[in-house]
Structure formats: C-alpha cells, structure tokens
Amino acid sequence: MKVIIVGGGIGGLATAAALHQRGIQVEVLERAAEFTEVGAGLSIQPNGLRALDALGLGERLRAGVLAGPPAGIRGSRGDWLVRHDVDDLKRRFGPWVTVHRAALVDLLRAAVPPEALRAGVAVQDVRPDGTVRHSGGVSTADVVVGADGVHSVTRASLWPGLARPRYVGYTTWRFIGPPQPVEESVETWGRGERFGYLPMPDGRIYCYVMANAPAGSDIGLDELRERFARWHRPIPALLESVHEEAVVQRDTYELPTLPTYVSGNVALLGDAAHAMTPNLGQGACQALEDAVTLAHALDTLGPHAGPAAYDRARRPRTQMIVRRSRQVGAPAHWTSAPMTTLRDAALPLLPKMFFNRSLAPTYTWTI
C-alpha cells in the first residue's frame, strides 16, 4: 500500500509516522520550502499524549517538565470566575505538556524517513481515484490523505460545493515571552476579548490573545498593550516583554459540518476536516487522534474499507468537539455590559466538579 499525504504539519507528519510504523509506504507533499511550524506554544492535553503514545513518542515529551492542567478563568481585574480542581483533573485524565509547535513538528518529522518528505511541492488538484496533480508533476497512491489545513486544496478539489470556512468574528495573536514568575495556566475574560498564558518547560511564557474584530484586521502590539493595560498582572508585563516581530496574528476560522470526511480513496484529516475554534485547545490533539485512527484503520482493513471505518470513528467525535469548543468560547466574546456582568456573577457559583465532568468526553479518548 502507498499513501500520499498532502500537508506536512502536525496532522500530516503524525499520519506519516503512524503509517511508516506499520510498514506502509508514505509520501508527504508540503507546499512550504521546509517542514516546520510557524507559531508559538502548544498545549498537548491527555488525549493528545495518548495518541503520541501510540506513535511511541509520548514519553519523549513527558521527559520534559510536565505542565499543569488549566487553573481556570479570571476576570480582567483578577477575580476567579472559574477555578478548576487541578489535582482532580490530573488524577482522572493524566498529564498535560506544553511545547513549542516547531518542537513537536521536529519530533514527528524525525519519525518519518527523509526520502518520504517532499517540501516545496504545491498540490493543485486531488482526485477520488488517488491521483494528485502538483507542481512537480503527477503522483498516484492507493490512498490520499488531505491534511492541508482549513483552506484545504484537497477538500476544495473533491467537494467544491461545500460551504467555505467561516470567520468566527475574532482574531488571535500568539507569542512566547521571556521567563516570568508564572506558575499556572490561566485564561482571562473581558468584554469581547481575552488573554491566556501558559508557562513552558524552559521558563518562557506562551501567550495568546483573542479579540472581536473584522476579518483581515491588522492590529499591532501597541494597540494590544493599550487595550490590556489595566488588566490584572502579569498580563501588561507579558505584553511589554515582547517585540512586534515575535507576535503572530491569525484570523480564527471554523469549518461548517461536513457530511463525510472520505471520497473514494481520499480522506480528510485535522483542520481540513474539522477546523475548530481554539477555545478547548484541541486542534492539534484531534489531528493526532485522527492520524492514529486512520493508520490503524488502513493497516487492519486495507485501502478500500479503511477510509470508511475512519470516517465512522472520527466524524461524530470531532464534530462534537467543534460544537463544544464554539459553545465554551462564546461567552468570552459577549460585548453587552449586562450580559458580561451576569456571566461574571454566575460562573463563580458553579461547582468545580461541573467543569471537570464537562471536560471528560474530550480527554477520555483511546484508540
């Protein structure tokens, strides 16, 4: 069996690694000039670590400093809106790890034969029979995996009539700041904007900012500093600690529900199949789950029955998480003063176990 993977990000490389372990020939086509990841930090949650365990890579991440689960949500003045039972989360679900996105890509890339990796190849068209036209010519395979992101060429080739990715109304900035005395992961909510920070193993702080804005808005670091200047510590200091060139801004898109992830010999994976808002931090974790599940299905059922089995296993779960992620993040982007006042008064009244139990369906995945 030969499998062509379109896209050399986290999902594509994880799929290549999983298939290679099973003795399946792989070819990874990546449009960029090299296999790397642009961005900042990444929280690998317990389900994502279990997927990496299936690849034999989980312990490599656990060998570093383990991160704690998210401590909860604060208001802009620093008062707790939601306080998670961190010890219970670790006991029930396992550890969390925070890594740089590029470090995870490097780890996955090392698990794939170098001769299988083709950078600088732009895919132009994918057909259901496993034919891929690209800037280097034409390639064919028993199965093609579209792991080419939210604006997937693979998806557009096979499902040209499907709804396009939907801008969710807010843009996201990410950066890694120098070491600060931060001991836990926290997200802070305001009116139509929020700020999150996570300590990394080397002491640096991974930060993300989300704010309501029209698609395509170009909002610089100076404006962010002004908007968050009166928020609780250490948020102003974190924004002051970085330079403009260290901040990556991306608009936030969500993919409408697809009726299937498979067409003929082609399967979609990761953001190409189920791009979601980052509110649960599950985008990369779900791509890792996809990769392990697809490789298992192809190995056990072959290139004809395997893709359909993958679709049956993954579509209900990933679409459930897309919905949950949208719902969880929506109150952070309310702009009505009465609504946000009500939100801030009601959230602290909910018991800790309510939130811990609500996270169980996300974290309890196994292959």
Short mmCIF file of C-alpha atoms in Angstrom, two decimals:
data_model
loop_
_atom_site.label_atom_id
_atom_site.label_comp_id
_atom_site.label_asym_id
_atom_site.label_seq_id
_atom_site.Cartn_x
_atom_site.Cartn_y
_atom_site.Cartn_z
CA MET A 1 0.00 0.00 0.00
CA LYS A 2 1.14 3.54 -0.76
CA VAL A 3 -0.33 6.63 0.86
CA ILE A 4 0.22 10.24 -0.27
CA ILE A 5 -0.25 12.83 2.44
CA VAL A 6 -1.00 16.39 1.36
CA GLY A 7 0.33 18.72 4.06
CA GLY A 8 3.35 18.40 6.32
CA GLY A 9 2.06 19.95 9.53
CA ILE A 10 1.32 18.18 12.79
CA GLY A 11 -1.53 16.06 11.41
CA GLY A 12 0.23 15.12 8.18
CA LEU A 13 3.52 14.17 9.83
CA ALA A 14 1.76 12.23 12.59
CA THR A 15 -0.12 10.27 9.93
CA ALA A 16 3.11 9.58 8.05
CA ALA A 17 4.82 8.39 11.24
CA ALA A 18 1.91 6.12 12.16
CA LEU A 19 1.74 4.58 8.69
CA HIS A 20 5.51 4.13 8.45
CA GLN A 21 5.49 2.24 11.74
CA ARG A 22 3.06 -0.20 10.14
CA GLY A 23 5.26 -0.75 7.09
CA ILE A 24 3.09 1.33 4.75
CA GLN A 25 4.87 3.43 2.13
CA VAL A 26 4.25 7.15 2.54
CA GLU A 27 4.95 10.32 0.58
CA VAL A 28 4.36 13.70 2.22
CA LEU A 29 3.84 16.72 -0.05
CA GLU A 30 4.37 20.07 1.67
CA ARG A 31 3.87 23.40 -0.08
CA ALA A 32 6.33 25.31 2.12
CA ALA A 33 10.05 25.22 1.43
CA GLU A 34 10.71 23.25 4.62
CA PHE A 35 8.92 21.14 7.18
CA THR A 36 8.43 23.41 10.16
CA GLU A 37 5.66 25.19 12.05
CA VAL A 38 5.08 28.90 12.36
CA GLY A 39 3.51 29.87 15.65
CA ALA A 40 4.18 29.72 19.34
CA GLY A 41 3.34 27.30 22.11
CA LEU A 42 1.01 24.35 22.14
CA SER A 43 -0.71 22.52 24.98
CA ILE A 44 -0.78 18.77 24.46
CA GLN A 45 -3.65 17.51 26.57
CA PRO A 46 -4.07 13.96 27.92
CA ASN A 47 -5.86 12.62 24.84
CA GLY A 48 -3.17 14.07 22.56
CA LEU A 49 -0.47 12.46 24.69
CA ARG A 50 -2.19 9.09 24.37
CA ALA A 51 -2.16 9.49 20.59
CA LEU A 52 1.57 10.26 20.78
CA ASP A 53 1.99 7.18 22.98
CA ALA A 54 0.57 5.12 20.12
CA LEU A 55 3.38 6.56 17.97
CA GLY A 56 5.98 5.76 20.64
CA LEU A 57 6.66 9.47 21.17
CA GLY A 58 4.69 10.32 24.29
CA GLU A 59 7.48 9.59 26.75
CA ARG A 60 9.80 11.93 24.86
CA LEU A 61 7.51 14.80 25.82
CA ARG A 62 6.84 13.55 29.34
CA ALA A 63 10.59 13.51 29.93
CA GLY A 64 10.49 17.31 29.98
CA VAL A 65 8.74 19.37 32.62
CA LEU A 66 5.06 18.45 32.72
CA ALA A 67 2.59 21.30 32.60
CA GLY A 68 -0.38 21.57 34.89
CA PRO A 69 -3.97 21.50 33.65
CA PRO A 70 -5.60 24.90 33.14
CA ALA A 71 -6.12 26.54 36.52
CA GLY A 72 -9.26 28.33 35.42
CA ILE A 73 -10.69 31.63 34.17
CA ARG A 74 -10.23 35.06 35.74
CA GLY A 75 -11.98 38.35 35.20
CA SER A 76 -9.95 41.31 33.91
CA ARG A 77 -9.37 42.56 37.48
CA GLY A 78 -8.01 39.16 38.54
CA ASP A 79 -11.02 37.69 40.36
CA TRP A 80 -11.65 33.99 39.69
CA LEU A 81 -14.68 33.24 37.51
CA VAL A 82 -13.89 29.53 37.21
CA ARG A 83 -11.40 27.67 39.43
CA HIS A 84 -10.61 24.15 38.24
CA ASP A 85 -9.77 21.33 40.59
CA VAL A 86 -6.33 20.81 39.09
CA ASP A 87 -5.42 17.80 41.22
CA ASP A 88 -8.64 16.05 40.23
CA LEU A 89 -8.02 16.76 36.54
CA LYS A 90 -4.54 15.24 36.72
CA ARG A 91 -5.78 12.26 38.72
CA ARG A 92 -8.65 11.49 36.36
CA PHE A 93 -7.11 12.20 32.98
CA GLY A 94 -3.32 12.29 33.22
CA PRO A 95 -0.66 14.92 32.48
CA TRP A 96 -0.56 17.96 30.22
CA VAL A 97 2.56 19.07 28.31
CA THR A 98 3.34 22.48 26.82
CA VAL A 99 5.74 22.54 23.86
CA HIS A 100 6.71 24.84 21.04
CA ARG A 101 4.83 23.90 17.87
CA ALA A 102 8.08 23.67 15.92
CA ALA A 103 9.49 21.22 18.50
CA LEU A 104 6.53 18.89 18.03
CA VAL A 105 6.89 19.07 14.25
CA ASP A 106 10.59 18.21 14.59
CA LEU A 107 9.74 15.22 16.80
CA LEU A 108 7.21 13.90 14.30
CA ARG A 109 9.41 14.60 11.28
CA ALA A 110 12.22 12.54 12.79
CA ALA A 111 9.86 9.54 12.88
CA VAL A 112 9.39 9.66 9.09
CA PRO A 113 12.04 8.54 6.55
CA PRO A 114 13.69 11.62 4.99
CA GLU A 115 13.14 10.27 1.48
CA ALA A 116 9.36 10.34 2.10
CA LEU A 117 9.33 14.09 2.73
CA ARG A 118 8.94 16.41 -0.28
CA ALA A 119 9.00 20.10 0.56
CA GLY A 120 8.27 22.91 -1.90
CA VAL A 121 5.57 20.90 -3.69
CA ALA A 122 2.29 22.75 -4.24
CA VAL A 123 -0.71 20.46 -4.76
CA GLN A 124 -3.13 21.73 -7.40
CA ASP A 125 -5.78 19.03 -7.60
CA VAL A 126 -6.71 15.75 -5.92
CA ARG A 127 -9.00 13.15 -7.47
CA PRO A 128 -11.03 10.39 -5.78
CA ASP A 129 -9.01 7.64 -7.50
CA GLY A 130 -5.83 8.68 -5.65
CA THR A 131 -4.31 10.90 -8.35
CA VAL A 132 -2.59 14.08 -7.16
CA ARG A 133 -1.52 16.82 -9.55
CA HIS A 134 1.13 19.12 -8.16
CA SER A 135 3.95 21.47 -9.09
CA GLY A 136 6.33 18.54 -9.50
CA GLY A 137 4.09 16.53 -11.82
CA VAL A 138 1.53 13.82 -11.06
CA SER A 139 1.61 11.21 -8.27
CA THR A 140 -0.72 8.31 -7.56
CA ALA A 141 -1.39 6.23 -4.48
CA ASP A 142 -3.82 3.71 -3.04
CA VAL A 143 -4.98 6.34 -0.53
CA VAL A 144 -4.57 10.12 -0.34
CA VAL A 145 -4.81 11.96 2.95
CA GLY A 146 -5.74 15.65 2.88
CA ALA A 147 -4.01 17.17 5.90
CA ASP A 148 -3.63 20.58 4.28
CA GLY A 149 -5.41 22.81 6.76
CA VAL A 150 -8.54 24.89 7.00
CA HIS A 151 -8.21 26.20 3.42
CA SER A 152 -7.57 22.68 2.10
CA VAL A 153 -6.95 22.22 -1.62
CA THR A 154 -7.84 18.56 -1.17
CA ARG A 155 -11.27 19.38 0.25
CA ALA A 156 -11.95 22.01 -2.42
CA SER A 157 -10.99 19.55 -5.17
CA LEU A 158 -13.38 16.83 -4.06
CA TRP A 159 -16.21 18.83 -2.52
CA PRO A 160 -16.32 22.10 -4.49
CA GLY A 161 -19.92 22.76 -3.46
CA LEU A 162 -19.38 22.58 0.30
CA ALA A 163 -19.63 25.67 2.46
CA ARG A 164 -16.36 27.53 2.85
CA PRO A 165 -14.59 28.09 6.20
CA ARG A 166 -16.44 30.59 8.36
CA TYR A 167 -14.77 33.50 10.15
CA VAL A 168 -15.96 33.32 13.76
CA GLY A 169 -15.71 37.05 14.50
CA TYR A 170 -12.43 37.29 16.38
CA THR A 171 -8.77 37.28 15.54
CA THR A 172 -5.97 35.62 17.54
CA TRP A 173 -2.43 36.70 18.41
CA ARG A 174 0.19 34.30 19.77
CA PHE A 175 3.68 34.84 21.12
CA ILE A 176 6.25 33.41 23.51
CA GLY A 177 7.53 35.84 26.10
CA PRO A 178 10.70 35.67 28.21
CA PRO A 179 10.64 33.99 31.63
CA GLN A 180 8.25 35.49 34.15
CA PRO A 181 7.15 34.34 37.64
CA VAL A 182 4.09 32.49 36.31
CA GLU A 183 3.25 29.12 37.84
CA GLU A 184 -0.06 28.10 36.28
CA SER A 185 -2.09 28.31 33.09
CA VAL A 186 -4.81 30.95 33.20
CA GLU A 187 -7.28 32.47 30.76
CA THR A 188 -8.80 35.90 31.47
CA TRP A 189 -12.11 37.12 30.04
CA GLY A 190 -13.23 40.67 29.37
CA ARG A 191 -15.87 42.04 27.01
CA GLY A 192 -15.23 40.68 23.54
CA GLU A 193 -11.60 39.88 24.31
CA ARG A 194 -9.47 37.54 26.38
CA PHE A 195 -5.89 36.75 27.26
CA GLY A 196 -4.33 33.38 28.11
CA TYR A 197 -0.88 32.40 29.33
CA LEU A 198 0.86 29.07 29.93
CA PRO A 199 4.34 28.50 31.42
CA MET A 200 6.67 26.46 29.20
CA PRO A 201 9.32 23.96 30.36
CA ASP A 202 12.20 26.40 29.77
CA GLY A 203 10.57 29.14 31.85
CA ARG A 204 9.27 31.20 28.94
CA ILE A 205 5.57 32.02 28.76
CA TYR A 206 3.31 31.10 25.87
CA CYS A 207 0.59 33.75 25.47
CA TYR A 208 -2.45 34.08 23.27
CA VAL A 209 -4.88 36.96 22.82
CA MET A 210 -8.31 36.86 21.17
CA ALA A 211 -10.43 39.90 20.37
CA ASN A 212 -13.52 40.68 18.34
CA ALA A 213 -12.51 42.34 15.07
CA PRO A 214 -13.45 42.32 11.38
CA ALA A 215 -11.70 39.68 9.29
CA GLY A 216 -8.38 40.93 7.96
CA SER A 217 -7.84 43.46 10.75
CA ASP A 218 -4.22 44.46 11.28
CA ILE A 219 -3.90 45.25 14.99
CA GLY A 220 -0.39 45.80 16.24
CA LEU A 221 1.31 45.22 19.57
CA ASP A 222 1.00 48.84 20.67
CA GLU A 223 -2.78 48.66 20.41
CA LEU A 224 -2.85 45.38 22.33
CA ARG A 225 -0.76 46.92 25.11
CA GLU A 226 -3.21 49.81 25.34
CA ARG A 227 -6.28 47.55 25.36
CA PHE A 228 -4.95 45.32 28.14
CA ALA A 229 -3.01 47.91 30.16
CA ARG A 230 -5.45 47.80 33.10
CA TRP A 231 -5.91 44.04 33.22
CA HIS A 232 -4.55 42.06 36.14
CA ARG A 233 -0.89 41.12 36.50
CA PRO A 234 1.11 39.71 34.76
CA ILE A 235 -0.81 40.50 31.53
CA PRO A 236 0.54 44.05 30.95
CA ALA A 237 4.08 42.88 31.74
CA LEU A 238 3.79 39.95 29.33
CA LEU A 239 2.77 42.28 26.51
CA GLU A 240 5.59 44.68 27.36
CA SER A 241 8.13 41.84 27.32
CA VAL A 242 7.93 41.03 23.59
CA HIS A 243 8.75 42.72 20.30
CA GLU A 244 6.33 43.20 17.43
CA GLU A 245 8.08 40.65 15.20
CA ALA A 246 7.57 37.92 17.80
CA VAL A 247 3.76 38.20 17.61
CA VAL A 248 1.84 36.08 15.07
CA GLN A 249 -1.70 37.18 14.21
CA ARG A 250 -4.21 34.87 12.54
CA ASP A 251 -7.92 35.26 11.95
CA THR A 252 -9.97 32.49 13.53
CA TYR A 253 -11.97 30.21 11.25
CA GLU A 254 -14.28 27.27 11.82
CA LEU A 255 -15.27 24.68 9.24
CA PRO A 256 -19.01 24.00 8.82
CA THR A 257 -20.10 20.43 9.49
CA LEU A 258 -19.12 18.09 6.64
CA PRO A 259 -21.35 15.13 5.68
CA THR A 260 -18.30 12.90 5.27
CA TYR A 261 -14.51 13.02 5.60
CA VAL A 262 -13.99 10.50 2.77
CA SER A 263 -14.47 10.49 -1.01
CA GLY A 264 -13.29 7.44 -2.90
CA ASN A 265 -9.67 6.79 -1.95
CA VAL A 266 -9.23 10.19 -0.26
CA ALA A 267 -9.66 11.03 3.43
CA LEU A 268 -9.55 14.43 5.13
CA LEU A 269 -7.77 14.87 8.44
CA GLY A 270 -7.19 17.60 11.04
CA ASP A 271 -8.21 21.16 10.15
CA ALA A 272 -9.00 20.10 6.58
CA ALA A 273 -11.85 18.02 8.03
CA HIS A 274 -12.90 19.82 11.21
CA ALA A 275 -11.16 23.15 11.77
CA MET A 276 -12.38 24.46 15.12
CA THR A 277 -12.07 27.48 17.35
CA PRO A 278 -9.11 27.23 19.77
CA ASN A 279 -11.29 27.51 22.87
CA LEU A 280 -10.65 23.95 24.07
CA GLY A 281 -7.07 23.83 22.78
CA GLN A 282 -7.96 20.64 20.90
CA GLY A 283 -6.99 21.37 17.29
CA ALA A 284 -3.62 19.60 17.34
CA CYS A 285 -4.83 16.90 19.73
CA GLN A 286 -7.69 15.97 17.40
CA ALA A 287 -5.31 15.85 14.43
CA LEU A 288 -3.11 13.43 16.39
CA GLU A 289 -6.14 11.28 17.20
CA ASP A 290 -7.12 11.34 13.52
CA ALA A 291 -3.66 10.22 12.44
CA VAL A 292 -3.51 7.23 14.77
CA THR A 293 -7.08 6.16 13.98
CA LEU A 294 -6.62 6.39 10.21
CA ALA A 295 -3.35 4.46 10.28
CA HIS A 296 -4.97 1.71 12.37
CA ALA A 297 -7.96 1.50 10.01
CA LEU A 298 -5.80 1.29 6.87
CA ASP A 299 -3.49 -1.29 8.44
CA THR A 300 -6.30 -3.57 9.64
CA LEU A 301 -8.93 -3.09 6.91
CA GLY A 302 -6.92 -2.06 3.86
CA PRO A 303 -7.22 0.86 1.44
CA HIS A 304 -10.83 0.22 0.45
CA ALA A 305 -12.64 -0.36 3.75
CA GLY A 306 -10.18 1.55 5.94
CA PRO A 307 -11.16 5.13 4.99
CA ALA A 308 -14.86 4.48 5.60
CA ALA A 309 -14.10 2.99 9.02
CA TYR A 310 -12.00 6.04 9.85
CA ASP A 311 -14.88 8.32 8.88
CA ARG A 312 -17.32 6.40 11.10
CA ALA A 313 -14.93 6.56 14.04
CA ARG A 314 -13.80 10.17 13.78
CA ARG A 315 -16.58 12.30 12.35
CA PRO A 316 -19.03 12.10 15.30
CA ARG A 317 -16.32 12.78 17.89
CA THR A 318 -14.56 15.62 16.11
CA GLN A 319 -17.81 17.37 15.20
CA MET A 320 -18.92 17.10 18.83
CA ILE A 321 -15.69 18.80 19.91
CA VAL A 322 -16.13 21.53 17.28
CA ARG A 323 -19.55 22.30 18.79
CA ARG A 324 -18.26 22.23 22.37
CA SER A 325 -15.35 24.50 21.51
CA ARG A 326 -17.68 27.04 19.90
CA GLN A 327 -20.02 26.98 22.91
CA VAL A 328 -17.28 27.23 25.53
CA GLY A 329 -15.70 30.30 23.98
CA ALA A 330 -18.85 32.22 23.06
CA PRO A 331 -19.41 33.97 26.45
CA ALA A 332 -15.87 35.41 26.36
CA HIS A 333 -16.83 37.38 23.26
CA TRP A 334 -20.06 38.88 24.51
CA THR A 335 -19.93 42.67 24.35
CA SER A 336 -23.13 43.56 26.20
CA ALA A 337 -22.35 45.02 29.63
CA PRO A 338 -25.44 43.44 31.30
CA MET A 339 -24.65 40.03 29.80
CA THR A 340 -20.99 40.04 30.81
CA THR A 341 -21.93 41.25 34.31
CA LEU A 342 -24.38 38.36 34.61
CA ARG A 343 -21.75 35.94 33.27
CA ASP A 344 -19.15 37.10 35.78
CA ALA A 345 -21.64 36.77 38.65
CA ALA A 346 -22.96 33.34 37.63
CA LEU A 347 -19.76 31.45 36.76
CA PRO A 348 -18.25 31.52 40.30
CA LEU A 349 -21.46 29.92 41.66
CA LEU A 350 -20.99 26.73 39.63
CA PRO A 351 -19.25 23.84 41.45
CA LYS A 352 -15.73 22.87 40.41
CA MET A 353 -16.81 19.35 39.55
CA PHE A 354 -19.29 20.71 36.99
CA PHE A 355 -16.39 21.89 34.82
CA ASN A 356 -14.23 18.82 35.44
CA ARG A 357 -17.07 16.49 34.41
CA SER A 358 -17.84 18.58 31.34
CA LEU A 359 -14.27 18.02 30.11
CA ALA A 360 -14.42 14.22 30.42
CA PRO A 361 -15.69 13.46 26.87
CA THR A 362 -12.77 15.44 25.44
CA TYR A 363 -9.97 13.89 27.47
CA THR A 364 -11.02 10.22 27.73
CA TRP A 365 -10.29 9.14 24.14
CA THR A 366 -8.41 5.90 23.45
CA ILE A 367 -7.61 4.24 20.14
#
